[in-house]
PDB file of C-alpha atoms in Angstrom:
ATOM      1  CA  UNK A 897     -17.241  -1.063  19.356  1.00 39.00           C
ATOM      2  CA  UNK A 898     -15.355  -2.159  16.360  1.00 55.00           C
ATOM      3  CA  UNK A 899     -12.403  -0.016  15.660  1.00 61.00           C
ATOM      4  CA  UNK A 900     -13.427   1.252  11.649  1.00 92.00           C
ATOM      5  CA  UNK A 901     -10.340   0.550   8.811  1.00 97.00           C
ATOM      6  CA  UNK A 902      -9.661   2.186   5.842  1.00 98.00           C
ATOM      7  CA  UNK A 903      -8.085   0.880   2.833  1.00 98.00           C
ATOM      8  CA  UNK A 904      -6.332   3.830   0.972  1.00 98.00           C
ATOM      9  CA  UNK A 905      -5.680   2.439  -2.834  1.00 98.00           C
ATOM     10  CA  UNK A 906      -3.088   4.375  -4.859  1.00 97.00           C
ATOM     11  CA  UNK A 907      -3.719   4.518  -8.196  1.00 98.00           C
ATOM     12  CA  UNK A 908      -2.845   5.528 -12.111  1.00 96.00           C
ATOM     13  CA  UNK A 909      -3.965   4.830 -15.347  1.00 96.00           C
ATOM     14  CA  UNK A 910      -4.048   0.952 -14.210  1.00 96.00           C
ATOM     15  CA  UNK A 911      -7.493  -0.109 -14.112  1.00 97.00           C
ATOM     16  CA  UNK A 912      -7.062  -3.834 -15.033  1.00 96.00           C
ATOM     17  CA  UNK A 913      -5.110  -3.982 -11.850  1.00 97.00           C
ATOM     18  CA  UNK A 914      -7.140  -1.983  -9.756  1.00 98.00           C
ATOM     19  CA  UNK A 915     -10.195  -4.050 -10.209  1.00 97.00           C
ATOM     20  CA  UNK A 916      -8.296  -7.078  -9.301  1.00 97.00           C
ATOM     21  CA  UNK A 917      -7.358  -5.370  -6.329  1.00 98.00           C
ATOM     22  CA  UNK A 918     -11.034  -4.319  -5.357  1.00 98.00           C
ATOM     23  CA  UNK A 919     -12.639  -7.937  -6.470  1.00 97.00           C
ATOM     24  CA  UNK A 920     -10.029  -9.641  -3.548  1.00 97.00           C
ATOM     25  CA  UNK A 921     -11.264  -6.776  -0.832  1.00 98.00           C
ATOM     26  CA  UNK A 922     -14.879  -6.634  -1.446  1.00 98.00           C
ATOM     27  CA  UNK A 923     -15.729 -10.285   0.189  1.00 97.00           C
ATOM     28  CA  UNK A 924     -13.992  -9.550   3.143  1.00 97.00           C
ATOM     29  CA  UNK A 925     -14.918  -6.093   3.723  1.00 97.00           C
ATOM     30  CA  UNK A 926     -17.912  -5.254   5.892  1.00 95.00           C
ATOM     31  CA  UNK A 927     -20.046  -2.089   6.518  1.00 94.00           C
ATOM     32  CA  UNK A 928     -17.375  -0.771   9.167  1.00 92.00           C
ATOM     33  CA  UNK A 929     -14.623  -0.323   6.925  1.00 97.00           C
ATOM     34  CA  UNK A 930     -14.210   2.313   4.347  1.00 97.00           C
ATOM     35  CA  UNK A 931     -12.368   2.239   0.376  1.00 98.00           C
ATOM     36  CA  UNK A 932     -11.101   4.804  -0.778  1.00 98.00           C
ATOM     37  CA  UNK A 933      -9.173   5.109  -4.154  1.00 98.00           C
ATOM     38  CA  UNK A 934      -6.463   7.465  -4.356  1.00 98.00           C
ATOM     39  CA  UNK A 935      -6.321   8.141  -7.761  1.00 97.00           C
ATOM     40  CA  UNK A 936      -2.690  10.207  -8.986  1.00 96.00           C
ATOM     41  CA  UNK A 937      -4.523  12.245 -11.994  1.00 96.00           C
ATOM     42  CA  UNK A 938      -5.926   8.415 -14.059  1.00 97.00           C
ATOM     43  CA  UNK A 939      -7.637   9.578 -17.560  1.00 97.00           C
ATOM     44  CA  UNK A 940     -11.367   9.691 -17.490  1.00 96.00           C
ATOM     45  CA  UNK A 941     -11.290   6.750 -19.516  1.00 97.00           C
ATOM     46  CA  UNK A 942      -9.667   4.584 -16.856  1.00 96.00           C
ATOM     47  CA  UNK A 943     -12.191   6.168 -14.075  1.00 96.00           C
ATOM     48  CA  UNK A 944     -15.642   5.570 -16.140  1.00 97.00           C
ATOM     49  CA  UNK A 945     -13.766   1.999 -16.535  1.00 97.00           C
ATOM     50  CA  UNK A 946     -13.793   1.497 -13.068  1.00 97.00           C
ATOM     51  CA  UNK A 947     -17.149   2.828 -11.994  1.00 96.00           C
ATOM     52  CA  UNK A 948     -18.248   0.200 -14.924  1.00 97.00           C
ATOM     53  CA  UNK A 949     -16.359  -2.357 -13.707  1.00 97.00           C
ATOM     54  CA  UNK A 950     -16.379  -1.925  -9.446  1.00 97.00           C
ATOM     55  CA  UNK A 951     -17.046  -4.689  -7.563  1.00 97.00           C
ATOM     56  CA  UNK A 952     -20.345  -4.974  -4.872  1.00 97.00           C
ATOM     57  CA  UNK A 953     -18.939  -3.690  -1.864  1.00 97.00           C
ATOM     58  CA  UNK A 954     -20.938  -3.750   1.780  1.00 96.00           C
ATOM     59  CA  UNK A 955     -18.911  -0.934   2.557  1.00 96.00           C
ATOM     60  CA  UNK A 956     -18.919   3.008   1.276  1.00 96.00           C
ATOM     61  CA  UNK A 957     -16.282   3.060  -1.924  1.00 97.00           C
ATOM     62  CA  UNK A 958     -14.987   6.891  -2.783  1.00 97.00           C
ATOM     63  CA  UNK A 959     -12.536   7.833  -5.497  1.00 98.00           C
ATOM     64  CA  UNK A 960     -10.436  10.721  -4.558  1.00 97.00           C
ATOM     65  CA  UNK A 961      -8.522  12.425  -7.722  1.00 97.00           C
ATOM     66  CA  UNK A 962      -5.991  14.953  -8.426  1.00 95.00           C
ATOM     67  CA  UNK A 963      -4.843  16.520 -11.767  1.00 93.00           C
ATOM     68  CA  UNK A 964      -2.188  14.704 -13.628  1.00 93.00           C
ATOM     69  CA  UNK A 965       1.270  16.667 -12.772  1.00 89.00           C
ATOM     70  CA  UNK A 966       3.498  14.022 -12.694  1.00 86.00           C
ATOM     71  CA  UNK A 967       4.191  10.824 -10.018  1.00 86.00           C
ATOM     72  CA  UNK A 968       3.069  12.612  -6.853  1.00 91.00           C
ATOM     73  CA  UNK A 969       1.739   9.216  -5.312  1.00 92.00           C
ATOM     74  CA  UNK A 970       3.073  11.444  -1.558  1.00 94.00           C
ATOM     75  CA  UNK A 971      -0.262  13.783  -2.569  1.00 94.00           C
ATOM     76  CA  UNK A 972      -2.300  11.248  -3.580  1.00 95.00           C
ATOM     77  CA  UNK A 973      -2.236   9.155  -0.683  1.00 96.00           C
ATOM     78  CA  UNK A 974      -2.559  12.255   1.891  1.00 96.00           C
ATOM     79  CA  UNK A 975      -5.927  12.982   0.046  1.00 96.00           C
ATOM     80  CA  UNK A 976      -7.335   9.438   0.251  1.00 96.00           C
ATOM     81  CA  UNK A 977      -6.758   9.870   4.124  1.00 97.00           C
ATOM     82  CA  UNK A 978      -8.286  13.044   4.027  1.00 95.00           C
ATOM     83  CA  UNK A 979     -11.144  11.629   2.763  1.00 94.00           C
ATOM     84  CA  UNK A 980     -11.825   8.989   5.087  1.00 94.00           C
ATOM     85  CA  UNK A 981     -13.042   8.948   8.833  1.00 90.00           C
ATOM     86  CA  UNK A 982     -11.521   5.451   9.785  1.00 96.00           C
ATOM     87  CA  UNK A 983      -9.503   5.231  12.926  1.00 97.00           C
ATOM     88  CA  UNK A 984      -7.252   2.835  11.156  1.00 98.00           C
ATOM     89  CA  UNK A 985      -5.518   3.170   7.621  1.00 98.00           C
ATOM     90  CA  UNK A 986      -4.099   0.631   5.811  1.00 98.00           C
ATOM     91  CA  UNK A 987      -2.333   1.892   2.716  1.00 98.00           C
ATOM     92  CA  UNK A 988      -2.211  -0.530  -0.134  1.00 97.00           C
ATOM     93  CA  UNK A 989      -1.455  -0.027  -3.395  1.00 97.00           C
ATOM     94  CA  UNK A 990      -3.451  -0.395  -6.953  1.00 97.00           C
ATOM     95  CA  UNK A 991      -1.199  -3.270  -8.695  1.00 97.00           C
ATOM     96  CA  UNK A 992      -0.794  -4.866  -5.445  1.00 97.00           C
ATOM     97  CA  UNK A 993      -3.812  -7.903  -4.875  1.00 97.00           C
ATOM     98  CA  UNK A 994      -4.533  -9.029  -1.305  1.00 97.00           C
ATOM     99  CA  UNK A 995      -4.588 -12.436  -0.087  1.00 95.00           C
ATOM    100  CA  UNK A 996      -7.791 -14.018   1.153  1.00 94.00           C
ATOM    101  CA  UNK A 997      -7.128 -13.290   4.885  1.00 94.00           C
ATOM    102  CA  UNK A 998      -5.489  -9.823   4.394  1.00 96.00           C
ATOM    103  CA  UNK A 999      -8.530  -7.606   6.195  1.00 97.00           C
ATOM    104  CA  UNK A1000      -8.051  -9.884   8.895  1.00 95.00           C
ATOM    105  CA  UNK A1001      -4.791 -10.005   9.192  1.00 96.00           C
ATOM    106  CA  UNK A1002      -4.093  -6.766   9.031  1.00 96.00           C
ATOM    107  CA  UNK A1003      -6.610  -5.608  11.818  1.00 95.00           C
ATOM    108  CA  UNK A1004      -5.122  -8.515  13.894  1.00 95.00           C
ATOM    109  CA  UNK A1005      -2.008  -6.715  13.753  1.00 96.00           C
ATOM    110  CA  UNK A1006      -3.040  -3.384  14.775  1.00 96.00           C
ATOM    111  CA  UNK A1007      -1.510  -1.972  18.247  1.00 96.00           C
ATOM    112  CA  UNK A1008      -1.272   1.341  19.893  1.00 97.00           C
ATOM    113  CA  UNK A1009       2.437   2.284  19.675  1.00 97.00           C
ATOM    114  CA  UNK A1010       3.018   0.184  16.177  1.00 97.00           C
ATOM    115  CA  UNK A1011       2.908   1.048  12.536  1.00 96.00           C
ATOM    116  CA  UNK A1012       2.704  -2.711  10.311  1.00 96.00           C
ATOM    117  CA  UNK A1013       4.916  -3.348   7.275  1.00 94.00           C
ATOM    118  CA  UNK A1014       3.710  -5.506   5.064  1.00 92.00           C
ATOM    119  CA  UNK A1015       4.810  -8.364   2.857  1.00 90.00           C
ATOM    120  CA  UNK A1016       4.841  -8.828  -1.000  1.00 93.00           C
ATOM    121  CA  UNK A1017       4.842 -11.638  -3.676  1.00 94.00           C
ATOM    122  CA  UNK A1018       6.428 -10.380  -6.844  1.00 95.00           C
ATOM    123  CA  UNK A1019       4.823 -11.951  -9.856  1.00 97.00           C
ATOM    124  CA  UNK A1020       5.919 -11.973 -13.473  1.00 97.00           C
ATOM    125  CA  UNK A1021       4.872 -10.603 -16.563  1.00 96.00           C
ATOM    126  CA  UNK A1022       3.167 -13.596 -17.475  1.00 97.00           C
ATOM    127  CA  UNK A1023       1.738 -14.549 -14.503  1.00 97.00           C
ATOM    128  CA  UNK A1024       0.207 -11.040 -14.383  1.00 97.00           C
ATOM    129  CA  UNK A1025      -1.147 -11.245 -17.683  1.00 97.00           C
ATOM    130  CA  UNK A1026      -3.354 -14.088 -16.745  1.00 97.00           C
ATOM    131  CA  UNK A1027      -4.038 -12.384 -13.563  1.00 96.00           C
ATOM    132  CA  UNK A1028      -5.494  -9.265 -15.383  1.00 95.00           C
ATOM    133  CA  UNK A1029      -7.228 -11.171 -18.191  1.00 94.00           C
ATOM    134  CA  UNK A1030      -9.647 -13.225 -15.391  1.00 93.00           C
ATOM    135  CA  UNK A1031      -7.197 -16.349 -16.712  1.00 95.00           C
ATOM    136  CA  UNK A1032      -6.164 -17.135 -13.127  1.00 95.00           C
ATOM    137  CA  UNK A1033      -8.116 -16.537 -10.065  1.00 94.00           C
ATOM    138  CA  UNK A1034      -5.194 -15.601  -7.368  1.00 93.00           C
ATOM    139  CA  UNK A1035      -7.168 -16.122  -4.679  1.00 91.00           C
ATOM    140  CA  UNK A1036      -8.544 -19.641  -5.883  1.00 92.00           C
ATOM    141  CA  UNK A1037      -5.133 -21.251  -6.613  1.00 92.00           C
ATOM    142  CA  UNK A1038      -3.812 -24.125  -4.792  1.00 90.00           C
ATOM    143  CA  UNK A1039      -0.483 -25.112  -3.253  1.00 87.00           C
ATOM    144  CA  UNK A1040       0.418 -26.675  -6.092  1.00 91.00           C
ATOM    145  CA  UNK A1041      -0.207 -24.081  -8.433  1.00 93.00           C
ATOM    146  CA  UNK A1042       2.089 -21.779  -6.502  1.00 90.00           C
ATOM    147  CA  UNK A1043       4.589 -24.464  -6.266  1.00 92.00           C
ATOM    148  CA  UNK A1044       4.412 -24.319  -9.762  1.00 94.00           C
ATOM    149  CA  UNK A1045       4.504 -20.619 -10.180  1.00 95.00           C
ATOM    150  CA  UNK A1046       7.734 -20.958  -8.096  1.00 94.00           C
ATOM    151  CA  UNK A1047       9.572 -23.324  -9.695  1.00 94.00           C
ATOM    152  CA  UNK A1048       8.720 -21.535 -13.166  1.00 95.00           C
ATOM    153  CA  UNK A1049      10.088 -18.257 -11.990  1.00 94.00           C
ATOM    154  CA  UNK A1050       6.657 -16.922 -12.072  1.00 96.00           C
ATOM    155  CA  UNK A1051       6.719 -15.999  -8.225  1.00 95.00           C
ATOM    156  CA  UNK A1052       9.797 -14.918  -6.347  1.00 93.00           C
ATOM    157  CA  UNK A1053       8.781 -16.599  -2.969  1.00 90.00           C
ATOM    158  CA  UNK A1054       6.655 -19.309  -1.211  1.00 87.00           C
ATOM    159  CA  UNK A1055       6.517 -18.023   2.483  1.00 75.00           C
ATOM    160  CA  UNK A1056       2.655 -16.249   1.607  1.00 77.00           C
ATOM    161  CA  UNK A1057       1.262 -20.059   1.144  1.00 81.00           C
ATOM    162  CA  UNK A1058       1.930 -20.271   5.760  1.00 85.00           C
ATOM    163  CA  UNK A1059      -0.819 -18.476   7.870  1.00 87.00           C
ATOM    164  CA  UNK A1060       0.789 -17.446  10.989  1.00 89.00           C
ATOM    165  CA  UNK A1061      -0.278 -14.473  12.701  1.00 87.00           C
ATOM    166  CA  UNK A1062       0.988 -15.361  16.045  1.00 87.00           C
ATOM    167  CA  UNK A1063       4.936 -15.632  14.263  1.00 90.00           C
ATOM    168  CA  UNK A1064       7.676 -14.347  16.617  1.00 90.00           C
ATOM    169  CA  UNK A1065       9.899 -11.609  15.674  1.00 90.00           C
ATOM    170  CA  UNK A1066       7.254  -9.144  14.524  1.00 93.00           C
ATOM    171  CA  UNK A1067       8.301  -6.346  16.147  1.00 93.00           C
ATOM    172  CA  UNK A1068      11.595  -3.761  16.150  1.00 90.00           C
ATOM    173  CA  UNK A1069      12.299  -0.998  17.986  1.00 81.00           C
ATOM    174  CA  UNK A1070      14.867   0.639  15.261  1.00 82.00           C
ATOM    175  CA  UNK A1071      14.531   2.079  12.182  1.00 81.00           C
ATOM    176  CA  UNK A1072      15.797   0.122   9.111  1.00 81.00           C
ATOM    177  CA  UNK A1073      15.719   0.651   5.162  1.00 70.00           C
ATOM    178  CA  UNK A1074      14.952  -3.169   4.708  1.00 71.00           C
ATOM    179  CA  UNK A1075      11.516  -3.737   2.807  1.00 76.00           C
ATOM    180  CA  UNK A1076       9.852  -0.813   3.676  1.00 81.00           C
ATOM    181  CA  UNK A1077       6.686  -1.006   1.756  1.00 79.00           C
ATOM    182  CA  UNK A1078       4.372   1.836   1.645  1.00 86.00           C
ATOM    183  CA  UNK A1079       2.162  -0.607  -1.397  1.00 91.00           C
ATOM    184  CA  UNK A1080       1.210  -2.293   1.989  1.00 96.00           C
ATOM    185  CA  UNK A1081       1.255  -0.389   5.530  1.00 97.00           C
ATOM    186  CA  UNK A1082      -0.935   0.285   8.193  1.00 98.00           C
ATOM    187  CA  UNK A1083      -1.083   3.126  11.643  1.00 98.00           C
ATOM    188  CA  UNK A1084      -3.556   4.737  13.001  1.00 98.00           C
ATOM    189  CA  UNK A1085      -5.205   7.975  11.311  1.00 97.00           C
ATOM    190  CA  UNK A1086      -3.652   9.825  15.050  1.00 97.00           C
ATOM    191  CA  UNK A1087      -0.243   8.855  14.509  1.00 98.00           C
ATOM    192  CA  UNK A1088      -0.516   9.079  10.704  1.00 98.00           C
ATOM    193  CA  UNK A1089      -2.117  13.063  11.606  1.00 97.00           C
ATOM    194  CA  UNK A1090       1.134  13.736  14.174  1.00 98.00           C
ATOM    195  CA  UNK A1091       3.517  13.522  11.216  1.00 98.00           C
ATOM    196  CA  UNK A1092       1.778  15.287   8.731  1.00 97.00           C
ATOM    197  CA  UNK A1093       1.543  12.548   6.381  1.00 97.00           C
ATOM    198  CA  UNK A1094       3.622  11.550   3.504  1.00 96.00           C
ATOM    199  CA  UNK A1095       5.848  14.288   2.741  1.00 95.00           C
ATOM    200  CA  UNK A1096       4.380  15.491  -0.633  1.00 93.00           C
ATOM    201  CA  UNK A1097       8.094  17.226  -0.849  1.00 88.00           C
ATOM    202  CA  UNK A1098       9.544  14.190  -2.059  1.00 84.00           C
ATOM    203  CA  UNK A1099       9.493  14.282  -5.858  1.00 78.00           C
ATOM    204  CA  UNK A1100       9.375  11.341  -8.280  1.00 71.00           C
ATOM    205  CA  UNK A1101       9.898   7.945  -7.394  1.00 70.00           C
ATOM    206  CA  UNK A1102      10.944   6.453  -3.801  1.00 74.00           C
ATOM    207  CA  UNK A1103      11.878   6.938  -0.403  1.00 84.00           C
ATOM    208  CA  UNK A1104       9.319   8.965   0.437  1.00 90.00           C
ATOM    209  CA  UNK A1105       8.176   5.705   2.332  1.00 92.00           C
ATOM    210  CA  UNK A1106      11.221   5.564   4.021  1.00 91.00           C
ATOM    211  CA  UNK A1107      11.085   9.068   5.300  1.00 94.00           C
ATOM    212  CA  UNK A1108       7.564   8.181   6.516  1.00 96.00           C
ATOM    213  CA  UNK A1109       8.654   5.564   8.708  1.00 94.00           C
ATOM    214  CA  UNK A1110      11.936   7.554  10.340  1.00 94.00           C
ATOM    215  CA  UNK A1111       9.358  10.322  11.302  1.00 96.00           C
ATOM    216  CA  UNK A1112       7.009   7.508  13.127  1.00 96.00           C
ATOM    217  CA  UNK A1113      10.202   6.150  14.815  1.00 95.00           C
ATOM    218  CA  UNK A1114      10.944   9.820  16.142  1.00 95.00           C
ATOM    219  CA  UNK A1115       7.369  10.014  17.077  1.00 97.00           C
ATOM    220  CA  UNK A1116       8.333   7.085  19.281  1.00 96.00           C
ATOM    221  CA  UNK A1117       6.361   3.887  17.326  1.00 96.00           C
ATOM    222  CA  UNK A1118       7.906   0.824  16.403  1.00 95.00           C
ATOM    223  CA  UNK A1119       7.969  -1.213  13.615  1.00 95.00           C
ATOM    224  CA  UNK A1120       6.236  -4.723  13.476  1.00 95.00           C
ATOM    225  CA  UNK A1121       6.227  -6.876  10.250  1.00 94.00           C
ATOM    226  CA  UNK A1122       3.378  -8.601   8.855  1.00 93.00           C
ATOM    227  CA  UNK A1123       5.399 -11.678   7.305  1.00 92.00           C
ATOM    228  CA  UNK A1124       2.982 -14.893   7.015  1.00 93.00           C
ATOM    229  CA  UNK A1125       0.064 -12.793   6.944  1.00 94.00           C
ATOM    230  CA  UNK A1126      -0.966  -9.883   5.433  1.00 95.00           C
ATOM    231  CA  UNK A1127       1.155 -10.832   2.221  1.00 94.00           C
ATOM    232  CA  UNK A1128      -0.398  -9.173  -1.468  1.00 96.00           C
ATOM    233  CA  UNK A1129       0.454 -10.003  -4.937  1.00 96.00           C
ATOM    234  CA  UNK A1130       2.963  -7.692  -6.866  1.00 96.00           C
ATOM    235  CA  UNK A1131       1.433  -7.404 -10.511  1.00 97.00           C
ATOM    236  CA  UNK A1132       4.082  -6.655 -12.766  1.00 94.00           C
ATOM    237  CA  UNK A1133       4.825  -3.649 -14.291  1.00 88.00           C
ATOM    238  CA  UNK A1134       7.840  -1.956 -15.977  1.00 82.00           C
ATOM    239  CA  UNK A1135       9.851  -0.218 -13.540  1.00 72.00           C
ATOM    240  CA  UNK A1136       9.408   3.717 -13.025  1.00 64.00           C
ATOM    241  CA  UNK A1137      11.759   6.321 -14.059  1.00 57.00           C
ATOM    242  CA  UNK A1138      14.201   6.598 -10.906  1.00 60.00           C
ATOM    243  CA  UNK A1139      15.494  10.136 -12.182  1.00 62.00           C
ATOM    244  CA  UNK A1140      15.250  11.335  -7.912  1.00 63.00           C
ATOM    245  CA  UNK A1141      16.127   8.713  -6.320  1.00 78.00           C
ATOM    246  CA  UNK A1142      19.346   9.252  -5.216  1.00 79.00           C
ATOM    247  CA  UNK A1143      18.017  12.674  -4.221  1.00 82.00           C
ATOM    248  CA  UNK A1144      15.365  11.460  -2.091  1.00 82.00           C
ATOM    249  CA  UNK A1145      17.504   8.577  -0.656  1.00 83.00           C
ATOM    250  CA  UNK A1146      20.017  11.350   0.538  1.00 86.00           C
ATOM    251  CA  UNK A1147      17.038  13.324   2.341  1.00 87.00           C
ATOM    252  CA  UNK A1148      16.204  10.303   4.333  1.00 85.00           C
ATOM    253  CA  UNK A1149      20.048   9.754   5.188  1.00 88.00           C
ATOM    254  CA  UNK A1150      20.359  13.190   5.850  1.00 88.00           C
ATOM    255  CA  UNK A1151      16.966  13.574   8.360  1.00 90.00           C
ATOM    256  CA  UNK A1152      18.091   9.747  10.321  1.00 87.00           C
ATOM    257  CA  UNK A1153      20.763  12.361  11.672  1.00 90.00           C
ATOM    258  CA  UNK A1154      17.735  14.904  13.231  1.00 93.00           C
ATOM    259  CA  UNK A1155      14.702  14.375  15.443  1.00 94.00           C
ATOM    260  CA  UNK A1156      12.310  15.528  12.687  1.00 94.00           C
ATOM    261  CA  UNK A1157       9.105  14.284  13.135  1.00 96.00           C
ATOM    262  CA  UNK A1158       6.619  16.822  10.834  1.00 96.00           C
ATOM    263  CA  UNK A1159       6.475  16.512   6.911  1.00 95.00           C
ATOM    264  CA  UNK A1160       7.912  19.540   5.873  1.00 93.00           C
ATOM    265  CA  UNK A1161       4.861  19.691   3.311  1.00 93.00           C
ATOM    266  CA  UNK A1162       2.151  16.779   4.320  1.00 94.00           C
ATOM    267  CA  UNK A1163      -1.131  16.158   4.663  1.00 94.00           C
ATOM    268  CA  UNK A1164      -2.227  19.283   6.675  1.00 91.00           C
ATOM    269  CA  UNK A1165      -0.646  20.974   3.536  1.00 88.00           C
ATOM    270  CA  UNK A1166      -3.844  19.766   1.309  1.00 77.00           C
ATOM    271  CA  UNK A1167      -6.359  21.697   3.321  1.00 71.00           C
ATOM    272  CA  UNK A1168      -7.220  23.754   0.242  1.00 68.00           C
ATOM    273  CA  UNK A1169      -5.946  21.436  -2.809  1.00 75.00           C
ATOM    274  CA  UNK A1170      -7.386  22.738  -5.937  1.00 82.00           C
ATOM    275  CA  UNK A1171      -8.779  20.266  -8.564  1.00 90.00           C
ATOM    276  CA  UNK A1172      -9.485  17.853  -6.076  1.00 92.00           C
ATOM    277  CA  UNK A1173     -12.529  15.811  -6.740  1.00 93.00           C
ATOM    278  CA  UNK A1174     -13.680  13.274  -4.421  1.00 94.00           C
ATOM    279  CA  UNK A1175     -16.903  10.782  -5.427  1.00 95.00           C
ATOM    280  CA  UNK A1176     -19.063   8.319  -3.813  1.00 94.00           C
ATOM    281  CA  UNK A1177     -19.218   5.199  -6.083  1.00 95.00           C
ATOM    282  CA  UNK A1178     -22.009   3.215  -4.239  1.00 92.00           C
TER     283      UNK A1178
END
């Protein structure tokens, strides 16, 4: 039987993104994997324009919100999970647009004893414009026009144009800061479960992804890199307040030096959230 993946979708007042996002998942999603939308407090006008504007899935779609109380993407994420009954997540985030091979690729990727980092495009603020406005199909676009993008400044790499899921040098065995990216990860719900999730005790922006992967190396899984194939598109956006995260960076440096593998408040944590409200939106 088919092992069943989850794509957990972080979320916030973005929903010109977001449906970008769904419209490059829904043809390669079938009924055995699961969406869920992790939604960090949006406005009800941002969630009635996404139920308007959701793409035909094969697949169940729920939305998972929390009240607005500041950038606690940590609690946001540990919901979504909650919510779904995959055996696989793959943790992606809302401004973040998936190639055409991504479901694939990241399920190709999936090993016992492995967490997958994924890879990212950064485009610009003009490129995402005509992203969001239906201008410029992503997914359609040729080699050309990302030659074109390149050479413009409009993307800050070319490598995501080269399918190659057998690559060498996937996997390490030691933890490493380098492009951690929790806008694009993957582990199994058991592993995810053992260390108690994102640890919601992070506050503001960053590292919190970081911690997450130190606690899966203590756990004893390695990391293996999903360069060359499960890249996404970056949308642009202006950069979030970074008022913690020298903080947060210090808690990281500070638990490299333990054996800690438990969020000290995670996803076990949520058990009784209050405001939560999770919806079925086909």
């Amino acid at each position: 039987m088919a092992v069943t993946t989850c794509f957990v979708i972080l979320t916030y007042n973005r929903v010109d993104a977001l449906v970008q996002v769904l419209r490059a998942l829904a043809p390669q999603c079938t009924a055995q994997h699961e969406i869920v939308i992790a939604d960090d407090g949006s406005s009800a006008a941002h969630v009635a324009a996404l139920r308007a504007q959701l793409p035909k899935f094969s697949c169940a779609v729920s939305h998972v919100w929390h009240p607005d109380t500041g950038f606690t993407a940590s609690q946001a994420r540990n919901l979504g999970a909650m919510a779904s009954q995959a055996e696989y997540l793959v943790f992606l985030d809302g401004d973040c647009v998936p190639n055409a091979h991504f479901v694939k690729a990241h399920e190709a990727l999936a090993e016992a004893g492995y967490f997958v980092n994924g890879n990212r495009v950064l485009l610009s603020e003009r490129l995402t414009q005509q992203v969001v406005t239906g201008e410029v199909d992503l997914l359609a676009a040729s080699a050309w026009d990302g030659l074109r993008w390149r050479f413009q400044g409009d993307t800050n790499k070319l490598a995501h144009w080269v399918y190659w899921p057998q690559a060498p040098g996937r996997c390490e065995s030691q933890f490493r800061w380098k492009q951690i990216r929790s806008c694009n990860f993957a582990l199994w719900r058991s592993d995810f479960m053992a260390v108690n999730g994102f640890d919601e005790s992070f506050e503001g922006w960053g590292h919190e992804d970081a911690d997450l992967v130190l606690r899966l190396h203590h756990l004893g899984l390695s990391r293996k890199n999903g360069f060359f194939s499960t890249e996404v598109f970056h949308l642009w956006h202006p950069q979030n307040s970074r008022y913690a995260e020298s903080v947060n960076y210090q808690r990281v440096i500070d638990r490299s030096h333990t054996s800690i593998v438990e969020a000290s408040r995670g996803i076990r944590d949520n058990l009784s959230s209050e405001g939560v409200v999770v919806t079925a939106l086909n």
